[in-house]
XYZ file of C-alpha atoms in Angstrom:
749
model
C 4.222 -20.911 -50.200
C 4.846 -23.500 -52.875
C 4.840 -22.327 -56.608
C 3.956 -24.800 -59.276
C 5.428 -24.876 -62.727
C 3.370 -23.678 -65.845
C 1.232 -26.281 -66.984
C -1.483 -25.681 -69.842
C -3.778 -28.456 -67.975
C -3.794 -27.021 -64.836
C -4.824 -23.603 -66.166
C -7.636 -25.371 -67.956
C -8.869 -27.057 -64.879
C -8.784 -23.692 -62.764
C -10.771 -22.210 -65.469
C -13.404 -24.977 -65.478
C -13.964 -24.545 -61.805
C -14.294 -20.741 -62.021
C -17.127 -21.054 -64.623
C -18.717 -23.865 -62.390
C -18.550 -21.119 -59.407
C -19.901 -18.566 -61.320
C -22.985 -20.457 -62.613
C -23.435 -21.648 -58.798
C -23.401 -17.845 -57.811
C -25.700 -16.503 -60.662
C -28.145 -19.515 -59.680
C -28.137 -18.157 -56.242
C -28.745 -14.644 -57.086
C -25.302 -13.259 -55.848
C -22.570 -11.576 -57.911
C -19.587 -13.853 -58.822
C -17.332 -10.939 -57.465
C -18.873 -11.015 -54.322
C -18.364 -14.635 -53.040
C -16.059 -17.331 -53.403
C -17.644 -20.887 -53.149
C -15.770 -23.848 -51.961
C -17.049 -27.206 -53.263
C -19.495 -28.729 -50.490
C -20.762 -24.998 -49.348
C -23.742 -23.286 -50.659
C -22.329 -19.786 -49.978
C -18.921 -18.240 -48.899
C -18.011 -18.330 -44.975
C -18.147 -14.790 -43.775
C -16.193 -13.870 -40.947
C -16.245 -10.565 -39.022
C -13.029 -9.068 -37.842
C -13.380 -6.381 -34.974
C -10.331 -4.347 -34.143
C -9.318 -2.782 -30.958
C -9.646 0.809 -30.185
C -10.810 1.259 -26.476
C -14.183 2.908 -26.138
C -14.120 3.663 -29.942
C -15.112 0.126 -30.298
C -18.739 0.658 -29.525
C -18.793 1.638 -33.227
C -18.726 -2.226 -33.675
C -22.259 -2.525 -32.101
C -23.538 0.036 -34.887
C -21.743 -2.172 -37.802
C -23.456 -5.210 -36.172
C -27.015 -3.475 -36.396
C -26.331 -2.477 -40.090
C -25.391 -6.275 -40.904
C -28.359 -7.537 -39.125
C -30.628 -5.019 -41.021
C -28.948 -6.066 -44.380
C -29.448 -9.860 -43.400
C -25.421 -10.491 -43.784
C -24.508 -13.631 -42.293
C -21.903 -13.822 -39.972
C -20.184 -17.440 -39.525
C -17.209 -16.586 -37.496
C -15.788 -13.626 -35.485
C -12.435 -12.378 -34.573
C -11.505 -9.549 -32.304
C -9.177 -7.711 -30.274
C -9.502 -5.853 -27.301
C -12.811 -4.009 -27.494
C -13.405 -5.676 -30.785
C -13.033 -8.981 -28.623
C -15.756 -7.639 -25.967
C -18.314 -6.835 -28.671
C -17.447 -9.993 -30.569
C -17.664 -12.064 -27.589
C -21.073 -10.880 -26.614
C -22.352 -11.203 -30.275
C -20.786 -14.724 -30.588
C -22.210 -16.008 -27.335
C -25.835 -15.114 -28.427
C -26.543 -11.519 -27.318
C -28.993 -9.895 -29.547
C -28.454 -6.362 -30.627
C -31.016 -4.638 -28.292
C -29.247 -6.350 -25.547
C -25.863 -5.215 -26.446
C -27.202 -1.587 -26.901
C -28.922 -1.635 -23.412
C -25.573 -2.877 -22.068
C -23.567 -0.352 -23.765
C -25.795 2.336 -22.467
C -25.039 1.076 -18.791
C -21.069 0.979 -19.336
C -18.970 3.713 -17.826
C -15.303 4.211 -17.064
C -16.321 3.722 -13.323
C -17.943 0.340 -14.000
C -15.296 -0.838 -16.274
C -12.405 0.250 -14.231
C -13.136 1.060 -10.439
C -10.662 -0.991 -8.798
C -12.150 -2.432 -6.053
C -14.542 -5.362 -5.974
C -17.926 -4.472 -4.295
C -16.890 -3.413 -0.586
C -19.486 -6.010 0.667
C -17.333 -8.839 -0.456
C -14.162 -7.820 1.521
C -13.064 -9.184 4.953
C -13.137 -7.110 7.888
C -9.556 -6.774 8.092
C -9.364 -5.030 4.890
C -12.609 -2.958 5.464
C -11.044 -1.468 8.770
C -8.502 0.644 6.599
C -11.181 2.633 5.102
C -11.810 4.324 8.415
C -7.843 5.397 8.659
C -8.107 8.172 5.626
C -5.676 6.017 3.701
C -5.418 6.937 0.261
C -3.690 5.039 -2.662
C -2.748 1.700 -3.621
C -0.513 -0.565 -1.349
C 3.306 0.024 -2.099
C 5.325 -3.601 -1.986
C 8.169 -3.496 0.240
C 10.484 -6.075 -1.539
C 13.831 -6.810 -0.357
C 14.152 -3.234 1.355
C 12.987 -1.286 -1.842
C 9.614 -0.076 -2.997
C 7.747 -1.771 -5.619
C 4.457 -0.332 -7.429
C 1.559 -2.721 -8.744
C 1.731 -3.587 -12.427
C -0.861 -1.497 -13.713
C -2.959 1.587 -12.665
C -5.923 -0.952 -12.076
C -5.703 -5.122 -11.668
C -8.675 -5.586 -14.185
C -10.680 -7.819 -11.443
C -13.430 -5.262 -11.739
C -13.280 -5.153 -15.361
C -13.154 -8.853 -15.589
C -16.468 -9.085 -13.210
C -18.005 -6.651 -16.031
C -17.109 -8.805 -18.773
C -18.709 -11.711 -17.305
C -22.051 -10.201 -17.868
C -21.370 -9.384 -21.283
C -21.344 -13.064 -22.265
C -24.463 -15.170 -22.791
C -22.772 -18.177 -21.885
C -20.827 -19.119 -18.480
C -18.117 -21.320 -17.730
C -14.991 -22.742 -19.537
C -15.715 -23.642 -23.197
C -14.230 -24.439 -26.623
C -15.043 -21.136 -28.752
C -15.821 -23.138 -31.756
C -18.784 -24.490 -29.981
C -20.325 -21.078 -29.518
C -23.491 -19.903 -31.564
C -20.834 -18.206 -33.626
C -17.273 -19.681 -33.597
C -15.022 -16.810 -32.135
C -11.381 -15.972 -31.251
C -9.991 -13.309 -29.271
C -6.199 -11.906 -29.466
C -3.990 -11.085 -26.747
C -0.122 -10.487 -26.404
C 2.490 -12.656 -24.616
C 4.336 -9.794 -22.926
C 7.345 -12.059 -22.286
C 7.912 -13.322 -25.971
C 6.037 -10.328 -27.782
C 4.227 -13.024 -29.779
C 0.327 -12.981 -30.444
C -1.921 -15.397 -28.445
C -5.153 -16.400 -30.256
C -7.432 -17.699 -27.916
C -9.906 -20.545 -29.377
C -11.078 -21.643 -25.670
C -11.448 -20.616 -22.043
C -13.937 -18.719 -19.844
C -15.025 -15.695 -22.061
C -14.929 -13.245 -19.539
C -11.471 -14.063 -18.593
C -10.554 -13.823 -22.169
C -12.028 -10.635 -22.890
C -9.889 -9.210 -19.749
C -6.656 -10.307 -21.225
C -7.492 -9.126 -24.852
C -8.043 -5.559 -23.226
C -5.083 -5.492 -20.892
C -3.777 -2.161 -22.073
C 0.018 -1.935 -20.706
C 0.382 0.303 -17.790
C -3.142 1.158 -17.251
C -4.355 -2.547 -16.793
C -2.292 -5.103 -14.932
C -1.399 -8.145 -17.218
C -3.408 -11.047 -16.935
C -1.577 -14.428 -16.372
C -2.942 -17.612 -18.189
C -1.168 -21.201 -18.175
C 2.097 -19.301 -17.062
C 1.912 -16.541 -20.044
C 1.585 -12.801 -18.994
C -0.683 -11.482 -21.321
C -1.341 -7.766 -22.342
C -3.790 -6.190 -25.064
C -3.598 -7.897 -28.304
C -3.420 -4.625 -30.044
C 0.311 -4.734 -29.714
C 0.705 -7.857 -32.087
C -2.670 -7.957 -33.920
C -5.093 -5.159 -33.594
C -7.351 -6.183 -36.791
C -6.859 -9.928 -36.744
C -7.484 -10.427 -40.490
C -4.907 -13.460 -40.623
C -6.849 -15.091 -37.495
C -9.905 -14.957 -39.649
C -8.213 -16.600 -42.467
C -7.063 -19.489 -40.205
C -10.789 -19.866 -39.235
C -11.420 -20.764 -42.871
C -13.018 -17.340 -44.021
C -13.709 -16.947 -47.539
C -14.753 -13.055 -47.225
C -13.671 -11.130 -44.436
C -15.513 -7.776 -43.261
C -13.128 -6.077 -41.054
C -14.077 -3.059 -39.281
C -11.203 -0.915 -38.138
C -11.657 1.654 -35.174
C -8.106 2.154 -34.158
C -7.122 5.400 -32.912
C -5.141 7.623 -35.618
C -1.626 9.075 -34.687
C -1.743 12.413 -33.059
C -0.472 15.641 -34.820
C 2.863 17.171 -33.591
C 0.581 19.903 -31.752
C -0.927 17.265 -29.292
C 2.383 15.727 -28.266
C 3.033 17.983 -25.398
C 2.977 15.914 -22.383
C 4.532 12.460 -21.299
C 1.007 11.115 -21.650
C 0.640 11.924 -25.123
C 4.040 10.753 -26.296
C 3.601 7.272 -24.385
C 0.127 7.152 -26.230
C 1.647 7.989 -29.455
C 4.171 5.208 -29.097
C 1.405 2.605 -28.607
C -0.529 3.984 -31.449
C 2.584 3.791 -33.582
C 3.114 -0.070 -32.520
C -0.568 -0.629 -32.972
C -0.667 1.281 -36.463
C 2.367 -1.049 -37.724
C 0.514 -4.266 -37.373
C -2.905 -2.650 -38.557
C -1.079 -1.719 -41.864
C 0.061 -5.497 -42.268
C -3.624 -6.854 -41.850
C -4.996 -4.275 -44.317
C -2.368 -5.296 -46.924
C -3.201 -9.020 -46.527
C -7.087 -8.034 -47.264
C -8.332 -9.426 -50.746
C -10.160 -8.496 -53.500
C -13.630 -10.014 -52.110
C -12.801 -8.734 -48.574
C -14.825 -5.619 -47.453
C -13.140 -2.862 -45.089
C -15.227 -0.480 -42.743
C -13.568 2.358 -41.229
C -15.719 4.543 -39.094
C -15.128 8.112 -38.687
C -14.971 8.976 -35.069
C -13.912 12.368 -34.999
C -12.600 13.171 -31.376
C -13.620 10.380 -29.285
C -10.655 8.779 -27.991
C -10.129 5.132 -26.580
C -10.906 6.059 -23.074
C -14.406 7.834 -23.731
C -16.376 5.087 -22.004
C -18.977 7.656 -20.532
C -20.036 8.195 -24.214
C -20.266 4.968 -25.851
C -24.007 5.585 -26.914
C -22.855 8.354 -28.937
C -20.188 6.286 -30.714
C -22.672 3.181 -31.750
C -24.105 5.401 -34.564
C -20.801 6.224 -36.121
C -20.239 2.810 -36.759
C -23.820 2.126 -38.250
C -23.220 5.215 -40.403
C -19.756 3.861 -41.745
C -21.618 0.395 -42.302
C -24.406 2.051 -44.428
C -21.893 3.304 -46.904
C -20.748 -0.329 -47.529
C -24.251 -1.777 -48.163
C -23.556 -1.601 -51.999
C -21.160 -4.268 -51.630
C -22.389 -5.994 -48.607
C -26.191 -6.244 -50.442
C -24.558 -9.105 -52.647
C -23.708 -11.399 -49.444
C -27.466 -10.876 -48.036
C -29.204 -13.970 -47.428
C -32.912 -14.485 -48.268
C -35.380 -13.220 -45.125
C -36.398 -16.557 -44.372
C -32.841 -18.211 -44.432
C -31.424 -15.424 -42.470
C -34.243 -15.545 -39.951
C -33.321 -19.210 -39.480
C -29.515 -18.395 -38.945
C -30.119 -15.974 -36.580
C -32.580 -18.208 -34.741
C -29.859 -20.811 -34.341
C -27.227 -18.331 -33.272
C -29.360 -16.500 -30.599
C -29.968 -20.305 -28.876
C -28.905 -20.593 -25.315
C -25.867 -22.716 -24.746
C -26.128 -24.330 -21.317
C -22.867 -23.998 -19.195
C -21.465 -27.373 -18.091
C -22.376 -27.284 -14.346
C -21.254 -30.641 -13.536
C -20.142 -30.864 -9.973
C -16.252 -30.801 -9.372
C -13.988 -33.464 -7.814
C -11.518 -31.146 -6.620
C -11.003 -27.382 -6.158
C -7.315 -26.933 -6.905
C -5.155 -23.848 -6.261
C -1.809 -23.787 -8.094
C 1.585 -22.514 -7.667
C 0.484 -20.670 -4.254
C 3.793 -19.675 -2.509
C 2.765 -17.754 0.628
C -1.239 -18.040 0.944
C -2.370 -21.168 2.353
C -4.810 -22.900 -0.155
C -7.145 -24.278 2.948
C -7.229 -20.683 3.642
C -8.162 -19.553 0.278
C -10.496 -22.561 -0.018
C -12.325 -21.578 2.861
C -13.372 -17.983 1.185
C -15.186 -19.654 -1.393
C -18.822 -20.988 -1.297
C -18.403 -23.479 -4.110
C -17.929 -26.809 -2.824
C -16.509 -30.260 -4.145
C -19.291 -32.739 -4.852
C -21.588 -30.027 -5.363
C -22.983 -28.720 -8.905
C -21.447 -25.402 -10.137
C -23.370 -22.307 -9.526
C -22.021 -19.782 -11.921
C -23.024 -16.770 -9.900
C -21.731 -18.071 -6.808
C -18.465 -19.084 -8.657
C -18.266 -15.370 -9.849
C -18.830 -14.519 -6.495
C -15.847 -16.442 -5.096
C -13.499 -14.873 -7.716
C -14.361 -11.511 -6.348
C -14.107 -12.540 -2.794
C -10.816 -14.337 -3.209
C -9.513 -10.959 -4.871
C -11.080 -8.829 -2.133
C -8.880 -10.822 0.638
C -6.091 -8.400 -0.619
C -3.617 -10.980 -1.344
C -3.819 -11.638 -4.986
C -3.305 -9.348 -7.818
C -5.455 -11.557 -10.399
C -7.816 -14.337 -9.837
C -9.431 -16.535 -12.489
C -10.151 -20.231 -13.020
C -10.325 -22.959 -15.336
C -12.324 -26.568 -15.245
C -9.982 -29.220 -16.492
C -10.877 -33.038 -17.036
C -8.419 -35.312 -15.811
C -9.837 -38.797 -16.935
C -12.745 -39.282 -15.023
C -11.851 -36.544 -12.439
C -13.147 -33.157 -12.994
C -11.005 -30.550 -11.482
C -11.753 -26.691 -10.968
C -8.409 -25.186 -11.010
C -8.225 -21.447 -9.457
C -5.369 -19.372 -10.900
C -4.983 -17.052 -8.163
C -1.855 -15.022 -8.986
C -0.185 -13.470 -5.684
C 0.953 -10.104 -5.587
C 4.094 -9.814 -7.077
C 4.674 -6.871 -5.080
C 3.802 -8.311 -1.815
C 3.675 -9.637 0.885
C 4.552 -6.278 3.013
C 3.203 -3.355 2.135
C 3.348 0.466 2.913
C 0.559 2.873 2.497
C -0.162 6.264 3.016
C -2.778 8.576 4.857
C -3.784 12.218 5.129
C -6.603 14.173 6.874
C -7.461 17.555 7.343
C -10.134 19.760 9.016
C -11.261 23.296 9.907
C -14.452 25.102 11.382
C -12.613 28.243 9.927
C -12.985 29.564 13.848
C -10.220 28.009 15.472
C -6.957 26.218 14.221
C -7.162 23.925 11.387
C -6.387 20.224 12.419
C -4.230 17.764 10.432
C -3.027 14.192 10.685
C -0.648 12.194 8.088
C 0.150 8.906 8.362
C 2.049 5.700 7.039
C 0.819 2.204 7.778
C 3.059 -0.735 7.386
C 1.816 -4.171 6.921
C 3.568 -7.492 7.078
C 1.496 -10.545 5.803
C 1.652 -14.285 5.890
C 4.070 -14.295 8.495
C 3.038 -18.115 9.115
C 0.939 -20.704 7.456
C -2.321 -19.435 9.446
C -1.864 -16.166 7.790
C -0.710 -14.144 10.737
C -0.168 -10.170 10.051
C 1.692 -7.506 11.652
C 0.402 -4.191 11.304
C 2.407 -0.610 12.308
C 0.783 2.733 11.998
C 2.507 5.949 12.864
C 0.133 9.377 12.839
C 1.450 12.899 13.494
C -0.961 15.778 13.813
C -3.458 16.870 16.069
C -3.480 13.407 17.451
C 0.423 11.641 17.308
C -0.159 7.667 17.405
C 2.264 4.902 17.227
C 0.239 1.637 17.097
C 1.312 -1.830 16.434
C -0.516 -4.865 16.442
C 0.011 -8.694 15.657
C -2.916 -10.561 14.297
C -2.935 -14.292 14.587
C -5.579 -16.533 13.256
C -6.215 -19.535 15.364
C -7.111 -21.909 12.376
C -6.728 -22.087 8.582
C -10.374 -20.493 8.197
C -9.358 -17.506 10.211
C -12.601 -17.629 12.215
C -11.150 -17.211 15.606
C -7.847 -14.849 16.325
C -5.657 -13.660 19.024
C -4.465 -10.060 18.501
C -1.797 -8.127 21.058
C -0.972 -4.847 20.701
C 0.574 -1.610 21.875
C -0.618 2.133 21.411
C 1.459 5.321 22.054
C -0.882 8.410 21.746
C -0.716 12.102 21.996
C -3.756 14.153 21.554
C -4.888 17.959 22.271
C -8.486 18.356 22.963
C -9.790 21.776 23.708
C -12.514 22.765 26.338
C -15.077 25.311 25.935
C -17.353 27.321 27.989
C -20.363 28.076 25.970
C -19.041 29.202 22.627
C -15.429 30.242 24.087
C -12.482 28.025 24.381
C -11.137 27.878 27.760
C -8.632 25.618 27.837
C -6.298 23.287 25.499
C -4.554 20.057 26.899
C -2.056 17.326 25.870
C -3.372 14.107 26.660
C -0.249 11.676 26.586
C -1.133 7.882 26.993
C 0.509 4.511 26.687
C -1.550 1.030 26.686
C -0.553 -2.405 25.740
C -3.536 -4.910 25.445
C -4.849 -8.428 23.867
C -8.027 -9.091 22.351
C -9.608 -12.654 21.460
C -11.516 -12.188 18.342
C -14.227 -13.936 16.054
C -14.770 -13.217 12.279
C -18.047 -13.466 11.081
C -16.427 -13.780 7.494
C -17.191 -10.656 5.380
C -20.029 -9.393 7.713
C -18.370 -8.372 10.968
C -16.081 -8.851 13.723
C -16.220 -9.491 17.787
C -13.343 -8.552 19.856
C -13.173 -9.159 23.640
C -9.898 -7.903 25.504
C -7.873 -6.387 28.523
C -5.465 -3.630 28.509
C -3.208 -1.861 30.829
C -1.640 1.540 30.672
C -1.098 5.009 31.928
C -2.293 8.301 30.939
C -1.088 11.823 31.750
C -2.686 15.374 30.918
C -0.974 18.442 30.867
C -2.165 21.989 30.383
C -1.225 24.020 26.964
C -3.431 26.795 27.248
C -6.134 28.235 29.456
C -7.414 27.144 33.143
C -6.581 23.994 34.697
C -9.685 23.733 36.709
C -11.250 21.154 34.765
C -8.660 18.497 34.286
C -6.256 18.112 37.004
C -2.498 18.123 35.681
C -0.623 17.097 38.777
C -0.901 13.368 38.465
C -1.083 10.574 35.961
C -4.033 8.120 35.779
C -3.549 4.263 35.668
C -5.644 2.397 33.123
C -6.885 -1.199 33.556
C -9.727 -2.520 31.967
C -11.761 -5.355 30.160
C -13.505 -4.145 27.065
C -15.685 -5.558 23.895
C -16.335 -4.342 20.585
C -18.819 -5.713 17.913
C -18.488 -4.217 14.283
C -20.940 -4.964 11.694
C -19.905 -3.648 8.155
C -22.155 -4.262 4.728
C -22.128 -0.771 3.471
C -20.958 0.122 0.091
C -19.001 3.100 0.742
C -17.570 4.762 3.995
C -17.369 7.871 1.997
C -20.431 8.392 0.205
C -22.555 5.556 0.815
C -25.497 4.817 -1.307
C -26.573 1.518 -0.127
C -25.885 -1.044 2.975
C -25.716 -0.562 6.553
C -22.835 -0.383 9.235
C -22.912 -0.277 13.132
C -20.723 -0.814 16.012
C -21.117 -1.127 19.788
C -18.550 -0.718 22.324
C -18.128 -1.403 26.230
C -15.385 -0.529 28.333
C -15.053 -1.538 32.111
C -12.300 0.225 33.980
C -11.482 -1.764 37.350
C -9.317 -0.866 40.271
C -8.765 -4.557 40.676
C -6.837 -4.588 37.150
C -4.681 -1.573 38.487
C -7.021 1.315 37.185
C -7.162 4.763 38.805
C -10.963 4.580 39.380
C -13.867 2.203 38.605
C -16.187 3.195 35.817
C -18.364 1.732 33.053
C -18.826 3.031 29.557
C -20.506 2.410 26.348
C -20.852 3.653 22.919
C -22.977 2.813 19.621
C -23.234 4.172 16.463
C -24.512 3.184 13.050
C -25.272 4.263 9.384
C -27.889 3.099 6.579
C -28.275 4.389 3.138
C -30.888 3.762 0.549
C -30.718 5.281 -2.884
C -33.421 6.186 -5.729
C -31.540 6.688 -8.882
C -28.806 9.752 -8.009
C -30.771 10.653 -4.830
C -29.848 8.960 -1.380
C -31.053 9.348 1.927
C -28.350 8.588 4.891
C -29.536 7.610 8.404
C -27.248 7.822 11.258
C -27.083 7.565 14.966
C -24.488 7.996 17.722
C -25.128 7.036 21.486
C -22.970 6.695 24.555
C -22.997 6.813 28.364
C -21.749 5.677 31.561
C -23.108 2.169 32.773
C -23.779 2.254 36.720
C -23.372 5.203 39.194
C -19.720 5.826 38.822
C -18.813 8.953 37.069
C -16.831 9.072 33.722
C -13.614 10.803 34.316
C -13.036 13.828 32.178
C -10.582 12.477 29.701
C -13.053 9.633 28.861
C -16.081 11.725 28.357
C -17.826 12.074 24.952
C -16.564 14.908 23.333
C -19.115 16.086 20.375
C -20.097 18.671 17.632
C -18.878 19.898 14.341
C -19.601 19.184 10.740
C -22.323 16.322 10.412
C -22.015 15.920 14.445
C -24.271 18.252 15.356
C -23.244 20.953 12.765
C -23.120 24.682 13.633
C -20.925 23.817 16.796
C -17.219 23.994 16.617
C -15.219 20.742 16.234
C -15.549 19.239 19.655
C -17.461 22.104 21.396
C -19.637 20.025 23.289
C -18.543 17.800 26.257
C -20.499 15.494 28.744
C -20.898 11.994 30.345
C -23.475 11.055 27.550
C -24.458 11.847 23.785
C -27.648 10.928 21.827
C -27.620 12.158 18.635
C -29.566 10.978 15.140
C -29.316 12.501 11.859
C -31.003 12.102 8.391
C -28.872 13.319 5.254
C -30.124 13.635 1.806
C -27.356 14.060 -0.940
C -27.625 13.919 -4.786
C -24.551 12.870 -7.013
C -24.103 16.128 -9.112
C -21.030 14.842 -10.907
C -20.296 11.157 -12.050
C -16.635 10.367 -11.340
C -14.840 7.730 -13.503
C -12.474 6.001 -11.504
C -13.536 7.981 -8.408
C -17.066 8.285 -6.929
C -17.736 11.646 -8.443
C -19.177 14.730 -6.318
C -22.383 15.197 -4.309
C -24.572 18.065 -2.994
C -26.481 17.474 0.150
C -28.258 18.385 3.374
C -28.504 17.189 6.756
C -30.830 17.318 9.355
C -29.451 16.809 13.208
C -31.213 16.351 16.473
C -28.825 15.442 19.683
C -28.037 16.072 23.418
C -24.924 15.912 25.535
C -25.704 15.351 28.849
C -24.070 15.772 32.412
C -21.461 18.399 31.352
C -18.488 18.914 33.480
C -18.152 22.798 32.446
C -21.036 25.350 33.053
C -22.333 27.532 30.645
C -22.849 25.216 27.756
C -25.914 24.208 25.807
C -28.677 22.011 27.462
C -31.727 20.097 26.166
C -32.249 18.814 22.806
C -30.150 20.616 20.158
C -31.624 20.889 16.419
C -29.273 21.528 13.866
C -28.663 21.344 10.104
C -25.905 21.655 7.399
C -25.511 21.915 3.613
C -22.621 20.667 1.757
C -20.949 19.643 -1.350
C -18.457 16.719 -1.339
C -16.124 15.025 -3.951
C -13.846 11.926 -4.066
C -10.198 12.988 -4.732
C -7.065 10.695 -5.204
C -6.213 11.742 -1.442
C -9.478 10.903 0.126
C -13.056 12.588 0.133
C -13.409 16.521 0.498
C -16.231 18.314 1.999
C -17.121 22.131 2.276
C -20.018 22.608 4.139
C -21.872 25.365 6.447
C -24.127 24.194 9.427
C -26.335 26.244 11.830
C -27.649 25.200 15.210
C -31.259 26.362 15.354
C -31.385 29.655 17.481
C -27.576 29.120 18.012
C -24.145 29.163 16.334
C -23.143 28.694 12.839
C -20.119 27.724 11.128
C -18.294 26.696 7.842
C -16.437 23.844 7.557
C -13.921 22.127 5.306
C -12.788 18.224 5.668
C -10.424 16.148 4.087
C -11.251 12.539 5.260
C -14.222 11.061 6.639
C -16.065 13.331 8.907
C -18.736 10.977 9.955
């Protein structure tokens, strides 16, 4: 700042200007101390500053509601974190009723549930859901383990944020109905970053990237996190936008008392709060006499209370009401305010001109042609915003990227869609663990623990090498090399080797009569066809050997004096468009397999076997109907060997029977389930209570004394999504037959 020497003439000039301002304000009906007029402007420029505060930021909506009710004009908005979310929504032309409706829909699950819609994922990613794996992929980098940068990457958050903006596409924020700025923090330099242009959803996401919780966002080579670290109440940004008067709303979290600092989570949260409070105090000190500060009293609501946003909104309105005496001096006449709001609620058409080039930048492993093949947006075609948003979700769903966004850049007469797809820094090799438990409280409990190691992008076509080891009731060592045959990955070849040992039980009626160990080794190769994210068809051949051995009971049902050679052709079609494997609420999935064992390929016997199963779900609010079927049998007259017959029975697979109690050459089964969500989770799916009605038959049983004819059964259960997988506790009973309690950790159907 430059200080001028004392000059009487300057004092007289300033006094004259002040008198002129006073007269102008008096003529307009406003008090002199409520506004500062600038020559050429008929009223002061009022800028709204909205602080960060997580869920507490819902109070901003209440403040806006009071400002509108009192006809207070807003000429510009600057916001940080949740303040950027609310501010961007309002600045892009969203009305208060629309904002209240969206706030009512927002939940922790909606904002932060990590995975994009399951239907958008490729089949090679979806198939992991059937393996009882849990937790994120852990990177294996230079023989060391590396975790992701945040609990969530923020891609789902970004998808939701795009819905909150009334305008789509890459924009200059001065061209919005209300000029807008969002604040983020450069994680490398520690400096604030003020966004004056960009794709609104991406910018909001960068401003909300809480360190440690949400992975940093990357823009133009910058690693960005939540703006609360540098400017949680961006008053200075409002000054830079030319604000004559600032209305600042501070919803930041107060510091915790000593009695609340009892855990590492509390201590780390306090550290962030201290950093934030320091820059907030600087901003508060910068406020001038004409500026207005609103500080809602939000009680015990925390930054993470996203499931209670509708309860927070009125608290912001109550605080704004207390400021009405000062705000009233800024009010416009009804007609003038109505005209202003009409112009601010106008719809801005996004620039959807065709792009001349789709460009991926800085990809080191992923083939740009492969990434481009995932997109439905094409060069030379008009942009479709919904399609482009879907492309970003599908790119993320491929599993190769930690963050995806885009920019539209004009290079002379050439329009370029630049996709900033950031490859996982903890890739390209990943380790993941899994666990499964089950018991019917009558026999021994079964468990499986597993680890899967996946190496990706071994060549430019996207080859992967997957290896899984599992120990428990079924012990397995499986390794597969997956080689796409083109950049699009439509066709592939996949050789594999599997070593397995399992211990099935055999029953006579309700009594266990034998337990065997069946060891096997097989090698095969599949040729496959991917139907993008809808399904996959595999056709292949295998060879191997199988050796049963008696552990407990009678040896009469499965001879154990020799091994059995395997040689077969097989085919499998899998289609999957269901939203969840654990607690599906919409969609469908199914699979069908055929197995042709041939002595001409070295097998011990000729036989043909088929199997098909499927699930479909439809929901009405919190209520869901789930329909399922499972059928299988032999093709032709050759009998199925006992080791390749259908073992059936157990929870939701003819409930009431013991697990695997039924054995035969054929199975026909149908099931209708009803369940209702009884507890809504935040990042997980929550808890459900339900019932199941089932009917089925297992035919041509090798052991006499088993149930014959159509068996009718049912079950009641409660299930919950947990950090280590879905857990179920249920009771099932067969009509005029046995009943059983069940516990499952993992997928029972």
